Tab-separated table of C-alpha atoms in Angstrom:
chain	number	residue	atom	x	y	z
J	22	MET	CA	-14.996	10.713	-11.818
J	23	TRP	CA	-16.248	14.112	-12.964
J	24	LYS	CA	-19.884	14.247	-14.236
J	25	PRO	CA	-21.717	17.109	-15.810
J	26	ASP	CA	-24.053	19.122	-13.511
J	27	ARG	CA	-27.627	18.733	-14.852
J	28	SER	CA	-28.899	21.559	-12.604
J	29	SER	CA	-26.414	24.055	-14.229
J	30	ASP	CA	-27.600	26.759	-16.601
J	31	LYS	CA	-24.693	25.702	-18.886
J	32	SER	CA	-25.630	23.035	-21.494
J	33	LEU	CA	-24.313	19.488	-20.978
J	34	PHE	CA	-22.256	19.447	-24.143
J	35	GLN	CA	-20.645	22.770	-23.229
J	36	GLN	CA	-19.710	21.467	-19.716
J	37	ILE	CA	-18.174	18.364	-21.381
J	38	ALA	CA	-16.237	20.521	-23.865
J	39	ASP	CA	-14.943	22.735	-21.170
J	40	ASP	CA	-13.838	19.807	-18.890
J	41	LEU	CA	-11.983	18.161	-21.818
J	42	GLU	CA	-10.323	21.460	-22.748
J	43	ARG	CA	-9.156	21.941	-19.178
J	44	ARG	CA	-7.790	18.406	-18.901
J	45	ILE	CA	-6.011	18.780	-22.228
J	46	SER	CA	-4.426	22.034	-21.071
J	47	TYR	CA	-3.251	20.361	-17.840
J	48	GLY	CA	-1.436	17.655	-19.895
J	49	GLU	CA	-3.741	14.803	-18.911
J	50	PHE	CA	-4.348	14.281	-22.610
J	51	PRO	CA	-1.075	15.505	-24.298
J	52	PRO	CA	-1.044	16.599	-27.979
J	53	GLY	CA	-1.465	13.529	-30.258
J	54	SER	CA	-3.057	11.394	-27.576
J	55	ALA	CA	-6.344	9.544	-28.274
J	56	LEU	CA	-9.568	10.598	-26.584
J	57	PRO	CA	-12.309	8.102	-25.578
J	58	SER	CA	-14.769	7.199	-28.247
J	59	GLU	CA	-18.013	8.989	-28.337
J	60	ARG	CA	-19.929	5.929	-27.117
J	61	LYS	CA	-17.516	5.191	-24.341
J	62	LEU	CA	-17.377	8.691	-23.033
J	63	ALA	CA	-21.189	8.919	-23.206
J	64	ASP	CA	-21.424	5.830	-21.041
J	65	GLN	CA	-18.853	7.078	-18.587
J	66	LEU	CA	-20.671	10.437	-18.182
J	67	GLY	CA	-24.211	9.067	-18.272
J	68	VAL	CA	-25.301	11.166	-21.241
J	69	ASN	CA	-26.566	10.581	-24.803
J	70	ARG	CA	-23.999	9.954	-27.462
J	71	SER	CA	-25.333	12.944	-29.368
J	72	THR	CA	-24.245	15.183	-26.412
J	73	VAL	CA	-20.667	13.966	-26.666
J	74	ILE	CA	-20.749	14.403	-30.533
J	75	MET	CA	-21.718	18.052	-29.904
J	76	ALA	CA	-18.913	18.511	-27.410
J	77	TYR	CA	-16.365	17.053	-29.744
J	78	ALA	CA	-17.597	19.234	-32.583
J	79	GLU	CA	-17.132	22.312	-30.314
J	80	LEU	CA	-13.559	21.330	-29.619
J	81	ARG	CA	-12.874	20.564	-33.315
J	82	ALA	CA	-14.074	23.991	-34.251
J	83	LEU	CA	-11.536	25.487	-31.811
J	84	GLY	CA	-8.737	23.364	-33.354
J	85	ILE	CA	-8.165	21.651	-30.053
J	86	ILE	CA	-8.968	18.124	-31.328
J	87	GLU	CA	-8.991	16.453	-34.704
J	88	SER	CA	-10.748	13.315	-36.023
J	89	GLN	CA	-9.715	10.970	-38.815
J	90	SER	CA	-11.724	8.003	-40.099
J	91	GLY	CA	-10.325	4.893	-38.638
J	92	SER	CA	-8.100	6.703	-36.156
J	93	GLY	CA	-10.658	8.061	-33.747
J	94	THR	CA	-10.486	11.484	-32.120
J	95	ARG	CA	-7.063	12.858	-30.969
J	96	VAL	CA	-5.766	16.010	-29.380
J	97	SER	CA	-4.294	18.351	-32.015
J	98	LYS	CA	-0.498	18.326	-32.110
J	99	TYR	CA	-0.160	21.920	-33.182
J	100	LYS	CA	-2.791	23.864	-31.401
J	101	TRP	CA	-0.478	24.897	-28.496
J	102	GLY	CA	1.961	27.148	-30.462
J	103	ALA	CA	2.717	28.370	-33.921
J	104	THR	CA	5.951	26.308	-34.108
J	105	PRO	CA	5.506	22.539	-34.018
J	106	LYS	CA	6.638	21.121	-30.697
J	107	HIS	CA	7.647	17.579	-29.912
J	108	THR	CA	5.685	16.317	-26.850
J	109	PRO	CA	7.117	13.129	-25.284
J	110	ASN	CA	5.301	10.016	-26.285
J	111	TRP	CA	3.760	9.383	-22.932
J	112	HIS	CA	1.634	6.490	-24.194
J	113	ARG	CA	4.792	4.622	-25.129
J	114	TYR	CA	6.383	5.365	-21.803
J	115	ALA	CA	3.218	4.236	-20.018
J	116	GLU	CA	3.374	0.906	-21.861
J	117	GLY	CA	7.137	0.528	-21.208
J	118	GLY	CA	9.138	-0.189	-18.063
J	119	SER	CA	9.691	-3.549	-16.442
J	120	PHE	CA	6.777	-3.332	-13.935
J	121	LEU	CA	3.723	-4.868	-15.637
J	122	PRO	CA	0.180	-3.443	-15.285
J	123	ASN	CA	-2.555	-5.379	-13.463
J	124	VAL	CA	-4.174	-8.172	-15.362
J	125	PRO	CA	-7.034	-7.038	-17.735
J	126	PHE	CA	-9.885	-8.489	-15.677
J	127	LEU	CA	-8.769	-6.593	-12.518
J	128	ARG	CA	-8.395	-3.336	-14.474
J	129	ARG	CA	-11.926	-3.875	-15.848
J	130	ILE	CA	-13.242	-4.501	-12.307
J	131	ARG	CA	-11.535	-1.402	-10.904
J	132	GLU	CA	-12.916	0.695	-13.890
J	133	ALA	CA	-16.416	-0.616	-13.330
J	134	LEU	CA	-16.384	0.111	-9.542
J	135	GLY	CA	-15.027	3.595	-10.274
J	136	GLN	CA	-17.760	4.364	-12.762
J	137	GLN	CA	-20.627	2.666	-10.964
J	138	PRO	CA	-20.376	3.158	-7.154
J	139	SER	CA	-23.783	1.406	-6.858
J	140	LEU	CA	-22.336	-2.022	-8.021
J	141	ILE	CA	-22.710	-4.704	-5.415
J	142	ASP	CA	-19.067	-5.580	-4.859
J	143	PHE	CA	-18.121	-9.177	-4.367
J	144	ALA	CA	-14.669	-8.548	-5.958
J	145	SER	CA	-12.763	-6.381	-3.524
J	146	GLY	CA	-10.831	-8.559	-1.059
J	147	GLU	CA	-11.406	-6.378	2.022
J	148	LEU	CA	-13.707	-5.826	4.946
J	149	SER	CA	-16.780	-3.669	4.654
J	150	GLY	CA	-16.845	-0.494	6.666
J	151	ASP	CA	-19.194	-1.868	9.336
J	152	LEU	CA	-16.645	-4.664	10.108
J	153	ALA	CA	-13.664	-2.251	10.699
J	154	PRO	CA	-13.047	-1.058	14.324
J	155	VAL	CA	-13.639	2.644	13.427
J	156	GLU	CA	-15.148	3.674	16.781
J	157	GLU	CA	-12.418	1.903	18.710
J	158	ILE	CA	-9.619	3.559	16.663
J	159	ASN	CA	-11.215	7.000	16.985
J	160	ALA	CA	-11.357	6.545	20.735
J	161	LEU	CA	-7.831	5.512	20.862
J	162	MET	CA	-6.589	8.369	18.773
J	163	SER	CA	-8.595	10.815	20.941
J	164	ASP	CA	-7.093	9.443	24.204
J	165	ASN	CA	-3.553	9.159	22.747
J	166	PRO	CA	-2.654	12.265	20.720
J	167	LEU	CA	0.351	12.162	18.447
J	168	ALA	CA	3.703	13.475	19.612
J	169	THR	CA	4.788	16.852	18.331
J	170	TYR	CA	7.724	15.465	16.233
J	171	LEU	CA	6.998	13.340	13.215
J	172	GLY	CA	10.250	12.690	11.531
J	173	TYR	CA	11.779	9.649	9.714
J	174	ASP	CA	11.502	6.526	11.769
J	175	ASP	CA	13.560	3.325	11.977
J	176	PRO	CA	13.538	1.739	8.503
J	177	LYS	CA	12.526	-1.547	10.091
J	178	GLY	CA	9.358	0.065	11.423
J	179	TYR	CA	8.127	1.780	14.560
J	180	SER	CA	9.901	0.222	17.499
J	181	SER	CA	6.874	0.012	19.869
J	182	LEU	CA	4.793	-1.684	17.114
J	183	ARG	CA	7.463	-4.310	16.506
J	184	GLN	CA	7.681	-4.970	20.283
J	185	GLY	CA	3.885	-5.272	20.414
J	186	LEU	CA	3.959	-7.801	17.537
J	187	VAL	CA	6.357	-9.984	19.503
J	188	SER	CA	3.655	-10.499	22.132
J	189	TYR	CA	0.843	-10.668	19.625
J	190	LEU	CA	2.555	-13.309	17.458
J	191	ASN	CA	3.367	-15.409	20.514
J	192	LYS	CA	-0.215	-15.251	21.997
J	193	PHE	CA	-2.293	-15.501	18.900
J	194	ARG	CA	-0.112	-17.488	16.431
J	195	GLY	CA	2.349	-19.473	18.614
J	196	ILE	CA	5.373	-17.798	16.897
J	197	GLU	CA	8.475	-16.923	19.040
J	198	THR	CA	10.482	-14.113	17.687
J	199	THR	CA	12.208	-10.832	18.623
J	200	ASP	CA	11.578	-7.245	17.433
J	201	SER	CA	14.876	-7.236	15.565
J	202	SER	CA	13.429	-10.111	13.383
J	203	ILE	CA	10.294	-8.118	12.485
J	204	LEU	CA	10.038	-5.754	9.434
J	205	ILE	CA	6.937	-3.518	9.222
J	206	THR	CA	5.526	-3.103	5.704
J	207	SER	CA	2.631	-1.456	4.149
J	208	GLY	CA	0.837	-4.805	3.813
J	209	SER	CA	1.431	-8.319	2.397
J	210	GLN	CA	1.914	-7.135	-1.132
J	211	GLN	CA	4.865	-4.901	-0.176
J	212	SER	CA	6.364	-7.830	1.715
J	213	LEU	CA	5.999	-10.035	-1.455
J	214	TYR	CA	7.427	-7.205	-3.600
J	215	LEU	CA	10.513	-6.768	-1.462
J	216	ILE	CA	11.144	-10.560	-1.315
J	217	THR	CA	10.788	-10.866	-5.186
J	218	GLN	CA	13.007	-7.839	-5.837
J	219	CYS	CA	15.744	-8.350	-3.174
J	220	LEU	CA	16.034	-12.034	-2.449
J	221	LEU	CA	15.534	-13.489	-5.913
J	222	SER	CA	17.007	-12.788	-9.338
J	223	PRO	CA	15.588	-12.728	-12.894
J	224	GLY	CA	15.349	-16.207	-14.177
J	225	ASP	CA	14.967	-17.878	-10.767
J	226	ALA	CA	12.294	-20.583	-10.581
J	227	VAL	CA	9.636	-20.328	-7.734
J	228	ALA	CA	6.696	-22.458	-6.838
J	229	ILE	CA	3.232	-21.005	-6.096
J	230	GLU	CA	-0.087	-22.650	-5.435
J	231	ASP	CA	-2.549	-23.326	-8.226
J	232	PRO	CA	-4.881	-21.526	-8.084
J	233	SER	CA	-3.212	-18.728	-6.230
J	234	TYR	CA	-3.644	-15.056	-5.413
J	235	CYS	CA	-0.033	-14.742	-6.528
J	236	TYR	CA	-1.164	-15.210	-10.149
J	237	SER	CA	-3.132	-11.907	-9.864
J	238	LEU	CA	0.158	-10.108	-8.893
J	239	PRO	CA	2.215	-9.128	-11.985
J	240	MET	CA	5.169	-8.401	-9.627
J	241	PHE	CA	6.371	-12.022	-10.061
J	242	GLN	CA	6.578	-11.725	-13.808
J	243	SER	CA	7.973	-8.161	-13.534
J	244	ALA	CA	10.844	-9.555	-11.409
J	245	GLY	CA	11.623	-12.061	-14.286
J	246	LEU	CA	10.763	-15.056	-12.152
J	247	ARG	CA	9.633	-18.452	-13.651
J	248	LEU	CA	6.467	-19.650	-11.987
J	249	PHE	CA	5.712	-23.321	-11.451
J	250	ARG	CA	2.345	-24.622	-10.165
J	251	LEU	CA	1.572	-26.575	-6.941
J	252	PRO	CA	-2.030	-27.892	-7.299
J	253	VAL	CA	-4.262	-27.182	-4.304
J	254	ASP	CA	-6.901	-29.702	-3.283
J	255	ARG	CA	-9.221	-29.536	-0.229
J	256	HIS	CA	-6.250	-30.355	2.046
J	257	GLY	CA	-3.805	-27.846	0.493
J	258	VAL	CA	-0.634	-28.559	-1.524
J	259	ARG	CA	1.074	-31.946	-1.664
J	260	PRO	CA	4.639	-31.853	-0.290
J	261	ASP	CA	5.904	-34.383	-2.761
J	262	ASP	CA	4.992	-31.917	-5.607
J	263	ILE	CA	7.527	-29.586	-4.129
J	264	ARG	CA	10.214	-32.214	-4.172
J	265	SER	CA	9.401	-33.000	-7.751
J	266	LEU	CA	9.531	-29.328	-8.830
J	267	TYR	CA	12.904	-28.875	-7.104
J	268	LYS	CA	14.405	-31.782	-8.938
J	269	LYS	CA	13.059	-30.724	-12.327
J	270	HIS	CA	13.433	-26.968	-12.112
J	271	ARG	CA	15.705	-26.215	-9.160
J	272	ILE	CA	13.145	-23.869	-7.603
J	273	LYS	CA	14.600	-21.302	-5.288
J	274	MET	CA	11.580	-20.439	-3.148
J	275	VAL	CA	8.034	-21.608	-2.367
J	276	PHE	CA	5.115	-19.178	-1.758
J	277	LEU	CA	2.191	-20.563	0.243
J	278	ASN	CA	-1.057	-19.355	1.792
J	279	PRO	CA	-1.824	-22.438	3.954
J	280	ASN	CA	-4.591	-21.108	6.134
J	281	PHE	CA	-8.009	-20.406	4.501
J	282	HIS	CA	-6.176	-20.144	1.147
J	283	ASN	CA	-7.043	-17.393	-1.254
J	284	PRO	CA	-9.066	-18.074	-3.323
J	285	THR	CA	-10.137	-21.662	-2.406
J	286	GLY	CA	-10.467	-21.355	1.333
J	287	ALA	CA	-8.531	-24.636	1.800
J	288	VAL	CA	-6.499	-25.332	4.999
J	289	LEU	CA	-3.280	-27.240	4.718
J	290	ASP	CA	-3.590	-30.583	6.439
J	291	GLN	CA	-1.529	-30.903	9.619
J	292	GLU	CA	0.258	-34.068	8.406
J	293	ARG	CA	1.129	-32.233	5.132
J	294	ARG	CA	2.510	-29.311	7.119
J	295	LEU	CA	4.944	-31.434	8.935
J	296	LYS	CA	6.051	-33.241	5.813
J	297	LEU	CA	6.357	-30.013	3.862
J	298	LEU	CA	8.776	-28.612	6.558
J	299	ASP	CA	10.751	-31.840	6.368
J	300	VAL	CA	11.041	-31.448	2.548
J	301	ALA	CA	11.987	-27.800	2.899
J	302	SER	CA	14.725	-28.564	5.405
J	303	GLU	CA	15.951	-31.476	3.343
J	304	LEU	CA	16.343	-29.290	0.296
J	305	GLY	CA	17.427	-26.048	2.106
J	306	LEU	CA	14.375	-24.434	0.474
J	307	PRO	CA	12.801	-21.222	1.886
J	308	ILE	CA	9.119	-21.002	2.252
J	309	VAL	CA	7.212	-17.704	2.178
J	310	GLU	CA	4.024	-18.083	4.263
J	311	ASP	CA	1.326	-15.502	3.677
J	312	ASP	CA	-1.087	-15.720	6.630
J	313	PRO	CA	-3.633	-12.923	6.452
J	314	PHE	CA	-6.785	-14.851	7.323
J	315	SER	CA	-6.010	-17.282	10.159
J	316	LEU	CA	-7.698	-15.181	12.982
J	317	THR	CA	-10.963	-15.216	11.059
J	318	ALA	CA	-11.476	-18.906	11.949
J	319	TYR	CA	-15.230	-19.248	12.537
J	320	GLU	CA	-15.752	-22.237	14.757
J	321	ASP	CA	-12.509	-23.952	15.772
J	322	SER	CA	-9.190	-22.577	17.027
J	323	PRO	CA	-7.224	-20.821	14.204
J	324	PRO	CA	-4.942	-23.341	12.420
J	325	GLN	CA	-1.197	-23.210	13.314
J	326	PRO	CA	0.944	-21.279	10.966
J	327	LEU	CA	3.908	-23.119	9.454
J	328	LYS	CA	6.222	-20.650	11.179
J	329	SER	CA	5.080	-21.893	14.667
J	330	LEU	CA	6.311	-25.391	13.661
J	331	ASP	CA	9.507	-24.196	12.005
J	332	SER	CA	12.464	-25.255	14.196
J	333	ILE	CA	15.337	-24.473	11.755
J	334	GLY	CA	14.289	-21.153	10.205
J	335	SER	CA	12.955	-22.240	6.726
J	336	VAL	CA	9.851	-19.917	6.863
J	337	LEU	CA	9.515	-16.221	6.091
J	338	TYR	CA	6.184	-15.326	7.722
J	339	ILE	CA	3.957	-12.542	6.401
J	340	GLY	CA	0.903	-11.037	8.088
J	341	SER	CA	-1.089	-7.802	8.064
J	342	PHE	CA	-3.982	-5.929	9.691
J	343	SER	CA	-5.838	-5.571	6.386
J	344	LYS	CA	-8.056	-8.687	6.791
J	345	ILE	CA	-8.602	-8.442	10.566
J	346	ALA	CA	-8.941	-4.708	11.120
J	347	ALA	CA	-8.834	-2.222	8.281
J	348	SER	CA	-7.128	-2.289	4.884
J	349	GLY	CA	-6.715	1.442	5.008
J	350	LEU	CA	-4.289	1.283	7.878
J	351	ARG	CA	-1.749	-0.170	5.432
J	352	VAL	CA	0.204	-1.960	8.145
J	353	GLY	CA	1.725	-5.409	7.719
J	354	TRP	CA	4.779	-7.290	8.882
J	355	MET	CA	7.369	-9.959	8.043
J	356	VAL	CA	9.107	-12.247	10.394
J	357	ALA	CA	12.503	-13.206	8.952
J	358	PRO	CA	16.105	-13.783	9.863
J	359	HIS	CA	17.894	-10.660	11.057
J	360	SER	CA	20.046	-10.469	7.929
J	361	VAL	CA	16.932	-10.589	5.673
J	362	VAL	CA	15.271	-7.911	7.755
J	363	GLU	CA	18.250	-5.666	7.450
J	364	ARG	CA	18.544	-6.195	3.677
J	365	LEU	CA	14.822	-5.476	2.990
J	366	ALA	CA	14.689	-2.545	5.366
J	367	ASP	CA	17.606	-0.980	3.456
J	368	ALA	CA	15.892	-1.573	0.186
J	369	ARG	CA	12.583	-0.053	1.509
J	370	GLN	CA	14.449	2.950	2.797
J	371	GLN	CA	15.798	3.597	-0.679
J	372	MET	CA	12.261	3.500	-2.023
J	373	ASP	CA	10.363	5.761	0.465
J	374	PHE	CA	12.460	6.477	3.588
J	375	GLY	CA	10.184	4.188	5.558
J	376	LEU	CA	6.402	4.067	6.338
J	377	SER	CA	4.378	6.793	7.924
J	378	VAL	CA	4.671	6.499	11.688
J	379	VAL	CA	0.970	7.574	12.195
J	380	PRO	CA	-0.762	4.383	11.118
J	381	GLN	CA	1.859	2.325	12.867
J	382	LYS	CA	1.160	4.128	16.140
J	383	VAL	CA	-2.549	3.600	15.622
J	384	ALA	CA	-2.061	-0.138	14.898
J	385	MET	CA	0.181	-0.390	18.004
J	386	GLN	CA	-2.437	1.174	20.230
J	387	PHE	CA	-5.184	-0.897	18.915
J	388	LEU	CA	-3.191	-4.105	19.235
J	389	ASN	CA	-2.311	-3.416	22.927
J	390	SER	CA	-5.832	-2.194	23.780
J	391	ALA	CA	-8.750	-3.899	25.424
J	392	TYR	CA	-10.730	-3.451	22.204
J	393	PHE	CA	-8.644	-5.897	20.165
J	394	GLU	CA	-10.000	-9.290	21.234
J	395	PRO	CA	-13.667	-8.270	21.402
J	396	HIS	CA	-13.288	-6.898	17.914
J	397	LEU	CA	-11.932	-10.224	16.714
J	398	ASP	CA	-14.916	-12.059	18.218
J	399	ARG	CA	-17.393	-9.624	16.537
J	400	LEU	CA	-15.503	-9.962	13.251
J	401	ARG	CA	-15.684	-13.799	13.228
J	402	SER	CA	-19.427	-13.842	13.999
J	403	SER	CA	-20.153	-11.199	11.347
J	404	LEU	CA	-18.095	-13.006	8.642
J	405	LEU	CA	-19.792	-16.359	9.464
J	406	TYR	CA	-23.268	-14.645	9.168
J	407	LYS	CA	-22.299	-13.135	5.783
J	408	ARG	CA	-20.823	-16.428	4.574
J	409	ASP	CA	-24.061	-18.269	5.452
J	410	LEU	CA	-26.128	-15.574	3.759
J	411	LEU	CA	-24.055	-16.095	0.588
J	412	ILE	CA	-24.319	-19.794	0.668
J	413	GLU	CA	-28.030	-19.641	1.234
J	414	ALA	CA	-28.499	-17.355	-1.688
J	415	PHE	CA	-26.462	-19.478	-4.084
J	416	ARG	CA	-28.355	-22.619	-3.010
J	417	ARG	CA	-31.667	-20.765	-3.624
J	418	GLU	CA	-30.745	-19.084	-6.879
J	419	LEU	CA	-28.377	-21.519	-8.570
J	420	PRO	CA	-28.732	-24.944	-6.896
J	421	ASP	CA	-27.728	-26.877	-9.987
J	422	GLU	CA	-25.416	-24.414	-11.677
J	423	VAL	CA	-22.836	-23.683	-8.995
J	424	SER	CA	-20.880	-25.927	-6.644
J	425	PHE	CA	-18.661	-25.013	-3.716
J	426	GLU	CA	-17.371	-26.103	-0.270
J	427	ALA	CA	-18.143	-23.862	2.635
J	428	PRO	CA	-14.935	-22.230	3.952
J	429	ARG	CA	-14.181	-22.363	7.686
J	430	GLY	CA	-12.566	-19.040	7.715
J	431	GLY	CA	-11.378	-16.208	5.509
J	432	LEU	CA	-13.337	-13.798	3.385
J	433	HIS	CA	-14.002	-15.693	0.138
J	434	LEU	CA	-16.304	-18.403	-1.406
J	435	TRP	CA	-14.699	-20.295	-4.268
J	436	CYS	CA	-17.266	-21.567	-6.696
J	437	LYS	CA	-17.283	-23.881	-9.721
J	438	ILE	CA	-19.843	-23.015	-12.442
J	439	ILE	CA	-20.945	-26.385	-13.715
J	440	PRO	CA	-22.192	-25.451	-17.231
J	441	GLU	CA	-19.409	-24.243	-19.601
J	442	VAL	CA	-19.217	-20.418	-19.519
J	443	ASN	CA	-17.116	-17.618	-20.948
J	444	ASP	CA	-15.451	-15.602	-18.165
J	445	SER	CA	-15.414	-12.278	-20.014
J	446	LYS	CA	-19.028	-12.441	-21.142
J	447	LEU	CA	-20.192	-13.351	-17.733
J	448	LEU	CA	-18.278	-10.588	-16.038
J	449	GLU	CA	-19.646	-7.969	-18.479
J	450	GLU	CA	-23.263	-9.189	-18.177
J	451	ALA	CA	-22.898	-9.146	-14.287
J	452	ILE	CA	-21.592	-5.555	-14.362
J	453	ARG	CA	-24.456	-4.513	-16.676
J	454	ARG	CA	-26.877	-5.998	-14.105
J	455	GLY	CA	-25.203	-4.340	-11.095
J	456	VAL	CA	-22.866	-6.776	-9.533
J	457	VAL	CA	-19.126	-7.587	-9.782
J	458	PHE	CA	-16.933	-10.566	-8.821
J	459	VAL	CA	-13.547	-11.956	-9.739
J	460	PRO	CA	-13.221	-14.671	-12.504
J	461	GLY	CA	-11.145	-17.617	-11.305
J	462	SER	CA	-8.828	-17.381	-14.303
J	463	VAL	CA	-7.325	-14.288	-12.556
J	464	TYR	CA	-5.853	-16.797	-10.058
J	465	GLY	CA	-4.612	-19.278	-12.644
J	466	SER	CA	-7.664	-21.533	-12.863
J	467	ASP	CA	-9.383	-22.666	-15.883
J	468	SER	CA	-12.459	-20.753	-17.106
J	469	GLY	CA	-15.641	-21.443	-15.110
J	470	TYR	CA	-14.449	-20.686	-11.505
J	471	ILE	CA	-15.420	-17.521	-9.671
J	472	ARG	CA	-14.441	-15.907	-6.324
J	473	PHE	CA	-17.105	-14.115	-4.302
J	474	THR	CA	-15.807	-12.047	-1.410
J	475	TYR	CA	-18.618	-11.902	1.216
J	476	ALA	CA	-16.680	-9.602	3.543
J	477	ARG	CA	-17.021	-6.522	1.301
J	478	PRO	CA	-20.796	-6.121	0.536
J	479	ARG	CA	-23.229	-5.175	3.274
J	480	ALA	CA	-25.303	-8.076	4.600
J	481	GLU	CA	-28.478	-6.716	3.001
J	482	GLU	CA	-26.745	-6.636	-0.402
J	483	ILE	CA	-25.722	-10.227	-0.494
J	484	GLY	CA	-29.129	-11.846	-1.471
J	485	PRO	CA	-29.897	-9.191	-4.187
J	486	GLY	CA	-26.320	-9.485	-5.439
J	487	VAL	CA	-26.575	-13.149	-6.055
J	488	THR	CA	-29.959	-12.691	-7.653
J	489	LYS	CA	-28.366	-10.290	-10.126
J	490	PHE	CA	-25.455	-12.684	-10.744
J	491	ALA	CA	-27.852	-15.611	-11.300
J	492	ALA	CA	-29.771	-13.580	-13.944
J	493	ALA	CA	-26.531	-12.714	-15.655
J	494	LEU	CA	-25.406	-16.342	-15.700
J	495	ARG	CA	-28.740	-17.568	-17.057
J	496	ASP	CA	-28.798	-14.968	-19.676
J	497	ILE	CA	-25.386	-15.893	-21.189
J	498	LEU	CA	-26.206	-19.624	-20.956
J	499	ARG	CA	-29.211	-19.189	-23.214
């Protein structure tokens, strides 16, 4: 975000007035649109409110903006020509459409991280820069320059990557498949988006876990789907709950994250896995298995995916490199029947003519390199170290206020705040003190749960971050 230059000879208020005039002229703030309040803009820019008042006064004197009591400050509708013009009501358009915006808490978290880069970030569900294989990828790119031709590729994805994934899935996940049954996507969310848009219809009933990462994705509601909850305990979902939902609501599909579940960290019990597959085959019910975290298992062998036990083809399997390599690669995959792959590839081609071949080639080279398995070993040990730092900090700072179970893999610690607390007040106070997390209600839980991602902050930030959070919690509990 632009900030005024305090070393400039030009006054701060004049810099702000010039920047606003420029953004108005570019159409960022069309005629008639509201400008931020004086207090909010002052907070965003890190200046006194009086400085913003002077900048707004300058723009009012030029006729560029106008203020009315009770209506705030708006861009003048008639400044840009002698004859009144009718500008499209972009605000109404932005609020329209069928695709819903992110939930308010996530928008607030994104806004805070954009405005305060120094925040200790326990909210972003990704690896920190020191956990990504940057040096290895740079070496591979140096040794394997790109071909001269970079045209449109197969809509199902780069062929060599799909072939490499056949071996990867068999070796690391026990899944037998062919390259014609693999669709490359830009990550798990695109896989879910294609499924909700192309395989389901508005009004269809689907089952998702409770709590669930899916609750944070408005794409389900945007697709007009009816969501029904499958409670998650320490052993995952209960298969009989799926049968009950099918009888009551005729659910069309089940969405599960059975290995180191996001956000709780639970692992679906082996006996429940087998029974769940039996229920699905009995009902002819498809299961979408999202499996981003399995290879982060800290101490034991990674738990089997449902897909490896699926003998009749009930499971659509989703994976990605985001949680085991780098989210910026934007490379994921789906294993599905050939007819489904063809249908979704056709839809994706209509959207964007397929993914960029560059990150797909990088992912293929990394997957097939001698760097891959050593990277996984380092990743697991680093995540375990960060998890233990976070647990130690919570036990030191909030031994009686917060409860949790230590996850055996994944990136997140799911906590219950024992005293009754207001999610919104706690988040705002934490941001004020310099730390950010995700309230559990984002994932469908009742107020009083929180998700802390220990993969994103640096190790040296974890202790101070929990100290800041503890101070915020105690402050609002007073």
